PDB file of C-alpha atoms in Angstrom:
ATOM      1  CA  MET A  38     -46.440  40.027  -7.247  1.00  0.00           C
ATOM      2  CA  SER A  39     -42.972  38.712  -9.019  1.00  0.00           C
ATOM      3  CA  PRO A  40     -41.108  35.294  -8.031  1.00  0.00           C
ATOM      4  CA  PRO A  41     -39.004  36.232  -6.062  1.00  0.00           C
ATOM      5  CA  VAL A  42     -41.434  38.343  -3.828  1.00  0.00           C
ATOM      6  CA  VAL A  43     -43.302  35.363  -3.238  1.00  0.00           C
ATOM      7  CA  LEU A  44     -41.201  32.686  -2.677  1.00  0.00           C
ATOM      8  CA  THR A  45     -39.803  35.166   0.158  1.00  0.00           C
ATOM      9  CA  ALA A  46     -43.113  35.749   1.692  1.00  0.00           C
ATOM     10  CA  CYS A  47     -42.582  31.286   1.243  1.00  0.00           C
ATOM     11  CA  VAL A  48     -39.512  31.471   3.579  1.00  0.00           C
ATOM     12  CA  PHE A  49     -40.864  33.792   6.424  1.00  0.00           C
ATOM     13  CA  ILE A  50     -44.702  31.894   5.769  1.00  0.00           C
ATOM     14  CA  GLY A  51     -42.707  28.420   6.566  1.00  0.00           C
ATOM     15  CA  VAL A  52     -40.389  30.075   9.204  1.00  0.00           C
ATOM     16  CA  VAL A  53     -43.409  30.835  11.083  1.00  0.00           C
ATOM     17  CA  LEU A  54     -45.277  27.929  10.626  1.00  0.00           C
ATOM     18  CA  LEU A  55     -41.356  26.160  12.342  1.00  0.00           C
ATOM     19  CA  LEU A  56     -41.589  28.192  15.057  1.00  0.00           C
ATOM     20  CA  ILE A  57     -45.164  27.536  15.724  1.00  0.00           C
ATOM     21  CA  GLY A  58     -44.324  23.809  15.661  1.00  0.00           C
ATOM     22  CA  GLU A  59     -41.738  24.228  17.393  1.00  0.00           C
ATOM     23  CA  ALA A  60     -43.981  25.778  20.310  1.00  0.00           C
ATOM     24  CA  ARG A  61     -46.492  23.336  19.955  1.00  0.00           C
ATOM     25  CA  GLY A  62     -43.980  19.609  19.798  1.00  0.00           C
ATOM     26  CA  GLU A  63     -45.744  19.340  16.780  1.00  0.00           C
ATOM     27  CA  ALA A  64     -43.165  17.254  14.927  1.00  0.00           C
ATOM     28  CA  ARG A  65     -44.308  16.499  11.815  1.00  0.00           C
ATOM     29  CA  LEU A  66     -45.299  20.337  10.757  1.00  0.00           C
ATOM     30  CA  SER A  67     -41.819  20.525  11.772  1.00  0.00           C
ATOM     31  CA  ALA A  68     -40.981  18.752   9.501  1.00  0.00           C
ATOM     32  CA  LEU A  69     -43.012  19.208   6.484  1.00  0.00           C
ATOM     33  CA  SER A  70     -42.465  23.745   7.392  1.00  0.00           C
ATOM     34  CA  LYS A  71     -38.529  23.384   7.582  1.00  0.00           C
ATOM     35  CA  PRO A  72     -37.479  21.983   4.068  1.00  0.00           C
ATOM     36  CA  PHE A  73     -40.500  24.273   2.685  1.00  0.00           C
ATOM     37  CA  ALA A  74     -38.608  27.596   4.589  1.00  0.00           C
ATOM     38  CA  SER A  75     -34.909  25.545   2.432  1.00  0.00           C
ATOM     39  CA  LEU A  76     -36.534  25.240  -0.520  1.00  0.00           C
ATOM     40  CA  ALA A  77     -38.234  28.158  -1.264  1.00  0.00           C
ATOM     41  CA  PHE A  78     -35.118  30.514  -0.183  1.00  0.00           C
ATOM     42  CA  THR A  79     -32.909  27.765  -2.796  1.00  0.00           C
ATOM     43  CA  GLY A  80     -36.174  28.262  -5.883  1.00  0.00           C
ATOM     44  CA  LEU A  81     -35.247  31.812  -4.834  1.00  0.00           C
ATOM     45  CA  ALA A  82     -31.702  32.009  -5.594  1.00  0.00           C
ATOM     46  CA  VAL A  83     -32.848  30.385  -8.881  1.00  0.00           C
ATOM     47  CA  SER A  84     -35.451  33.464  -9.989  1.00  0.00           C
ATOM     48  CA  LEU A  85     -32.423  36.431  -9.651  1.00  0.00           C
ATOM     49  CA  GLY A  86     -30.908  33.989 -11.567  1.00  0.00           C
ATOM     50  CA  ALA A  87     -27.823  32.313  -9.163  1.00  0.00           C
ATOM     51  CA  LEU A  88     -27.332  30.143 -12.061  1.00  0.00           C
ATOM     52  CA  ASP A  89     -26.328  33.127 -14.784  1.00  0.00           C
ATOM     53  CA  GLY A  90     -23.345  33.114 -12.536  1.00  0.00           C
ATOM     54  CA  VAL A  91     -20.167  31.515 -11.074  1.00  0.00           C
ATOM     55  CA  TYR A  92     -20.970  33.436  -7.035  1.00  0.00           C
ATOM     56  CA  GLY A  93     -24.713  32.533  -7.761  1.00  0.00           C
ATOM     57  CA  GLN A  94     -23.989  28.944  -8.592  1.00  0.00           C
ATOM     58  CA  ALA A  95     -22.236  28.900  -5.182  1.00  0.00           C
ATOM     59  CA  VAL A  96     -24.698  30.484  -3.537  1.00  0.00           C
ATOM     60  CA  ILE A  97     -26.956  27.356  -4.944  1.00  0.00           C
ATOM     61  CA  ALA A  98     -25.062  24.631  -4.133  1.00  0.00           C
ATOM     62  CA  ALA A  99     -24.629  26.490  -0.387  1.00  0.00           C
ATOM     63  CA  PHE A 100     -28.369  25.792  -0.334  1.00  0.00           C
ATOM     64  CA  VAL A 101     -28.812  22.819  -1.491  1.00  0.00           C
ATOM     65  CA  LEU A 102     -25.786  21.352   1.125  1.00  0.00           C
ATOM     66  CA  SER A 103     -27.330  23.748   4.014  1.00  0.00           C
ATOM     67  CA  LEU A 104     -31.506  21.415   2.808  1.00  0.00           C
ATOM     68  CA  PHE A 105     -30.104  18.769   3.549  1.00  0.00           C
ATOM     69  CA  GLY A 106     -28.222  19.331   6.549  1.00  0.00           C
ATOM     70  CA  ASP A 107     -32.025  21.580   7.785  1.00  0.00           C
ATOM     71  CA  ILE A 108     -33.611  18.181   6.723  1.00  0.00           C
ATOM     72  CA  ALA A 109     -30.682  16.032   9.024  1.00  0.00           C
ATOM     73  CA  LEU A 110     -31.173  18.363  11.608  1.00  0.00           C
ATOM     74  CA  LEU A 111     -34.592  17.730  12.380  1.00  0.00           C
ATOM     75  CA  SER A 112     -33.268  14.538  14.248  1.00  0.00           C
ATOM     76  CA  LYS A 113     -32.300  14.404  17.423  1.00  0.00           C
ATOM     77  CA  ALA A 114     -30.404  11.450  16.791  1.00  0.00           C
ATOM     78  CA  PRO A 115     -27.050  11.843  16.911  1.00  0.00           C
ATOM     79  CA  ALA A 116     -25.616  10.736  13.133  1.00  0.00           C
ATOM     80  CA  ALA A 117     -28.348  12.565  11.805  1.00  0.00           C
ATOM     81  CA  PHE A 118     -27.041  15.717  13.775  1.00  0.00           C
ATOM     82  CA  LYS A 119     -23.106  14.658  12.349  1.00  0.00           C
ATOM     83  CA  GLY A 120     -24.293  14.479   8.489  1.00  0.00           C
ATOM     84  CA  GLY A 121     -25.616  17.878   9.331  1.00  0.00           C
ATOM     85  CA  LEU A 122     -23.210  19.323  10.643  1.00  0.00           C
ATOM     86  CA  GLY A 123     -21.489  17.665   7.591  1.00  0.00           C
ATOM     87  CA  ALA A 124     -23.337  18.538   4.929  1.00  0.00           C
ATOM     88  CA  PHE A 125     -22.733  22.681   6.812  1.00  0.00           C
ATOM     89  CA  PHE A 126     -19.517  22.015   6.840  1.00  0.00           C
ATOM     90  CA  LEU A 127     -19.669  21.921   2.883  1.00  0.00           C
ATOM     91  CA  ALA A 128     -22.202  25.191   2.433  1.00  0.00           C
ATOM     92  CA  HIS A 129     -19.442  27.085   4.640  1.00  0.00           C
ATOM     93  CA  LEU A 130     -16.855  26.451   1.984  1.00  0.00           C
ATOM     94  CA  ALA A 131     -19.434  26.690  -0.567  1.00  0.00           C
ATOM     95  CA  PHE A 132     -20.655  30.314   0.211  1.00  0.00           C
ATOM     96  CA  ILE A 133     -16.559  30.669   1.292  1.00  0.00           C
ATOM     97  CA  ALA A 134     -15.595  30.097  -1.757  1.00  0.00           C
ATOM     98  CA  GLY A 135     -18.380  32.427  -3.920  1.00  0.00           C
ATOM     99  CA  PHE A 136     -17.175  35.339  -1.682  1.00  0.00           C
ATOM    100  CA  VAL A 137     -13.506  34.061  -3.225  1.00  0.00           C
ATOM    101  CA  GLY A 138     -14.596  34.548  -6.285  1.00  0.00           C
ATOM    102  CA  LEU A 139     -15.971  37.994  -5.850  1.00  0.00           C
ATOM    103  CA  GLY A 140     -12.419  38.582  -4.979  1.00  0.00           C
ATOM    104  CA  PRO A 141     -12.050  40.184  -1.165  1.00  0.00           C
ATOM    105  CA  SER A 142     -10.325  42.291   0.487  1.00  0.00           C
ATOM    106  CA  LEU A 143      -7.020  41.041   2.400  1.00  0.00           C
ATOM    107  CA  PRO A 144      -6.611  42.978   5.019  1.00  0.00           C
ATOM    108  CA  VAL A 145     -10.397  43.111   5.793  1.00  0.00           C
ATOM    109  CA  THR A 146     -10.224  39.391   5.268  1.00  0.00           C
ATOM    110  CA  LEU A 147      -7.785  38.773   7.867  1.00  0.00           C
ATOM    111  CA  GLY A 148      -9.176  41.955   9.885  1.00  0.00           C
ATOM    112  CA  THR A 149     -12.325  40.248  10.625  1.00  0.00           C
ATOM    113  CA  ALA A 150     -10.388  36.271  11.249  1.00  0.00           C
ATOM    114  CA  ALA A 151      -8.715  37.787  13.657  1.00  0.00           C
ATOM    115  CA  GLY A 152     -11.945  39.291  15.244  1.00  0.00           C
ATOM    116  CA  MET A 153     -13.414  36.162  14.519  1.00  0.00           C
ATOM    117  CA  ALA A 154     -10.948  33.582  16.111  1.00  0.00           C
ATOM    118  CA  VAL A 155     -10.868  35.531  19.173  1.00  0.00           C
ATOM    119  CA  LEU A 156     -15.133  34.900  18.791  1.00  0.00           C
ATOM    120  CA  ALA A 157     -14.407  30.900  18.593  1.00  0.00           C
ATOM    121  CA  VAL A 158     -12.235  30.094  21.805  1.00  0.00           C
ATOM    122  CA  ILE A 159     -14.877  32.180  23.242  1.00  0.00           C
ATOM    123  CA  THR A 160     -17.626  30.066  22.258  1.00  0.00           C
ATOM    124  CA  LEU A 161     -15.744  27.019  22.151  1.00  0.00           C
ATOM    125  CA  ARG A 162     -14.328  27.355  25.693  1.00  0.00           C
ATOM    126  CA  TRP A 163     -17.947  27.979  26.227  1.00  0.00           C
ATOM    127  CA  LEU A 164     -19.221  24.991  24.895  1.00  0.00           C
ATOM    128  CA  TRP A 165     -16.266  22.219  26.003  1.00  0.00           C
ATOM    129  CA  PRO A 166     -17.566  20.823  28.792  1.00  0.00           C
ATOM    130  CA  HIS A 167     -20.668  19.891  27.097  1.00  0.00           C
ATOM    131  CA  VAL A 168     -19.153  18.376  24.256  1.00  0.00           C
ATOM    132  CA  SER A 169     -17.918  14.622  23.953  1.00  0.00           C
ATOM    133  CA  ALA A 170     -14.827  13.299  22.928  1.00  0.00           C
ATOM    134  CA  ASP A 171     -16.727  12.000  19.390  1.00  0.00           C
ATOM    135  CA  MET A 172     -17.522  15.529  18.454  1.00  0.00           C
ATOM    136  CA  ARG A 173     -14.498  17.584  19.733  1.00  0.00           C
ATOM    137  CA  ALA A 174     -13.172  17.776  16.655  1.00  0.00           C
ATOM    138  CA  PRO A 175     -15.790  17.932  14.133  1.00  0.00           C
ATOM    139  CA  VAL A 176     -17.173  20.903  16.768  1.00  0.00           C
ATOM    140  CA  VAL A 177     -13.696  22.806  16.548  1.00  0.00           C
ATOM    141  CA  LEU A 178     -13.499  22.451  11.983  1.00  0.00           C
ATOM    142  CA  TYR A 179     -17.170  23.699  12.306  1.00  0.00           C
ATOM    143  CA  VAL A 180     -16.567  26.779  13.725  1.00  0.00           C
ATOM    144  CA  VAL A 181     -12.991  27.278  12.318  1.00  0.00           C
ATOM    145  CA  VAL A 182     -14.949  27.463   8.645  1.00  0.00           C
ATOM    146  CA  VAL A 183     -17.967  29.619   9.522  1.00  0.00           C
ATOM    147  CA  SER A 184     -15.609  31.488  10.938  1.00  0.00           C
ATOM    148  CA  ALA A 185     -13.306  31.626   7.681  1.00  0.00           C
ATOM    149  CA  MET A 186     -16.604  32.010   6.104  1.00  0.00           C
ATOM    150  CA  VAL A 187     -17.697  35.388   8.187  1.00  0.00           C
ATOM    151  CA  ALA A 188     -14.345  36.805   7.195  1.00  0.00           C
ATOM    152  CA  THR A 189     -14.373  36.161   3.655  1.00  0.00           C
ATOM    153  CA  ALA A 190     -18.451  37.493   3.636  1.00  0.00           C
ATOM    154  CA  ALA A 191     -16.578  40.518   5.546  1.00  0.00           C
ATOM    155  CA  GLY A 192     -14.102  40.974   3.045  1.00  0.00           C
ATOM    156  CA  THR A 193     -16.419  41.482  -0.386  1.00  0.00           C
ATOM    157  CA  LEU A 194     -16.699  45.063   1.669  1.00  0.00           C
ATOM    158  CA  ASP A 195     -20.500  43.951   0.707  1.00  0.00           C
ATOM    159  CA  PRO A 196     -21.873  45.029   4.684  1.00  0.00           C
ATOM    160  CA  VAL A 197     -25.180  43.239   3.850  1.00  0.00           C
ATOM    161  CA  LEU A 198     -23.637  40.474   2.927  1.00  0.00           C
ATOM    162  CA  GLY A 199     -20.849  40.490   6.031  1.00  0.00           C
ATOM    163  CA  VAL A 200     -24.041  41.104   8.490  1.00  0.00           C
ATOM    164  CA  ALA A 201     -25.721  38.064   7.181  1.00  0.00           C
ATOM    165  CA  ALA A 202     -22.535  35.574   7.299  1.00  0.00           C
ATOM    166  CA  LEU A 203     -22.083  36.937  11.064  1.00  0.00           C
ATOM    167  CA  ALA A 204     -26.017  36.648  11.331  1.00  0.00           C
ATOM    168  CA  PHE A 205     -25.470  32.687  10.103  1.00  0.00           C
ATOM    169  CA  ALA A 206     -23.131  32.173  12.604  1.00  0.00           C
ATOM    170  CA  VAL A 207     -25.026  33.533  15.367  1.00  0.00           C
ATOM    171  CA  SER A 208     -27.265  31.084  14.766  1.00  0.00           C
ATOM    172  CA  ASP A 209     -25.554  28.428  14.415  1.00  0.00           C
ATOM    173  CA  VAL A 210     -24.966  29.577  18.558  1.00  0.00           C
ATOM    174  CA  SER A 211     -28.459  28.469  19.224  1.00  0.00           C
ATOM    175  CA  VAL A 212     -27.500  25.405  17.807  1.00  0.00           C
ATOM    176  CA  ALA A 213     -24.623  24.226  19.645  1.00  0.00           C
ATOM    177  CA  ARG A 214     -26.788  25.114  22.819  1.00  0.00           C
ATOM    178  CA  ASP A 215     -29.888  23.514  21.468  1.00  0.00           C
ATOM    179  CA  ARG A 216     -27.534  20.136  21.250  1.00  0.00           C
ATOM    180  CA  PHE A 217     -25.055  20.428  23.598  1.00  0.00           C
ATOM    181  CA  ILE A 218     -26.016  23.090  26.038  1.00  0.00           C
ATOM    182  CA  LYS A 219     -30.243  23.372  26.872  1.00  0.00           C
ATOM    183  CA  ARG A 220     -33.106  21.978  24.663  1.00  0.00           C
ATOM    184  CA  VAL A 221     -35.484  24.535  24.528  1.00  0.00           C
ATOM    185  CA  PHE A 222     -37.935  26.689  22.511  1.00  0.00           C
ATOM    186  CA  THR A 223     -35.935  29.532  23.145  1.00  0.00           C
ATOM    187  CA  ASN A 224     -33.211  28.629  21.559  1.00  0.00           C
ATOM    188  CA  ARG A 225     -34.742  27.690  18.215  1.00  0.00           C
ATOM    189  CA  LEU A 226     -37.025  31.330  18.700  1.00  0.00           C
ATOM    190  CA  TRP A 227     -34.121  33.746  17.787  1.00  0.00           C
ATOM    191  CA  GLY A 228     -31.853  30.707  16.544  1.00  0.00           C
ATOM    192  CA  LEU A 229     -34.486  30.276  13.027  1.00  0.00           C
ATOM    193  CA  PRO A 230     -34.918  33.909  12.043  1.00  0.00           C
ATOM    194  CA  LEU A 231     -31.279  34.743  12.882  1.00  0.00           C
ATOM    195  CA  TYR A 232     -30.518  31.692   9.644  1.00  0.00           C
ATOM    196  CA  TYR A 233     -32.935  31.852   7.823  1.00  0.00           C
ATOM    197  CA  GLY A 234     -32.797  35.755   7.129  1.00  0.00           C
ATOM    198  CA  ALA A 235     -29.213  35.904   6.371  1.00  0.00           C
ATOM    199  CA  GLN A 236     -30.107  33.005   2.776  1.00  0.00           C
ATOM    200  CA  VAL A 237     -33.005  35.314   2.211  1.00  0.00           C
ATOM    201  CA  VAL A 238     -29.836  37.381   1.771  1.00  0.00           C
ATOM    202  CA  PHE A 239     -27.924  35.926   0.497  1.00  0.00           C
ATOM    203  CA  ALA A 240     -30.416  34.977  -1.737  1.00  0.00           C
ATOM    204  CA  TRP A 241     -31.153  38.211  -3.320  1.00  0.00           C
ATOM    205  CA  SER A 242     -27.271  39.404  -2.850  1.00  0.00           C
ATOM    206  CA  VAL A 243     -27.214  36.972  -6.457  1.00  0.00           C
ATOM    207  CA  ALA A 244     -29.465  39.568  -8.652  1.00  0.00           C
ATOM    208  CA  THR A 245     -26.800  42.037  -8.597  1.00  0.00           C
ATOM    209  CA  ARG A 246     -24.074  38.958  -9.869  1.00  0.00           C
ATOM    210  CA  ALA A 247     -26.023  36.940 -12.310  1.00  0.00           C
ATOM    211  CA  GLY A 248     -23.996  36.602 -14.905  1.00  0.00           C
TER     212      GLY A 248
END
């Protein structure tokens, strides 16, 4: 099998092991499998030529930041969560830079941004009573940047990128629910596959845009 196929398989193996670790409360398995899966999608992008083009380099930057975020979110400590949120905030900025470099359609980007703004308000109203005062500003900023990421992805007119970006955003809802409302395995059961699936799609997207 080719390296990209092997690395794609590694991502999904890592996710399965991660879900097993989360379901059983085996912190060590989660701590090993989560970075493994994240390193695998980063390696996947590299194997597909990400370093050879500006778009791919933006994706790699986003992936490295996501890796730091994934590791930080393994901890339940508030400081680690803030660090993870910051890393993913920067990752979304990197994705936005990559999508902007593809020359997104302004009308589609703005139209999607309007729709995402409505969803953002709904999400924030749902979360607000459960978010501590010191986390409210970071959460608002994060929701804004995620919405912008989805809008610019949709603006590329590549439906695969648009769906992947939306999947990433929806996966963040599972993280928010787990952290702020109720920590249960079902949040991770659907959120983690969405997140890693989106990252795999982003990794494969560099294949046609390398160089």
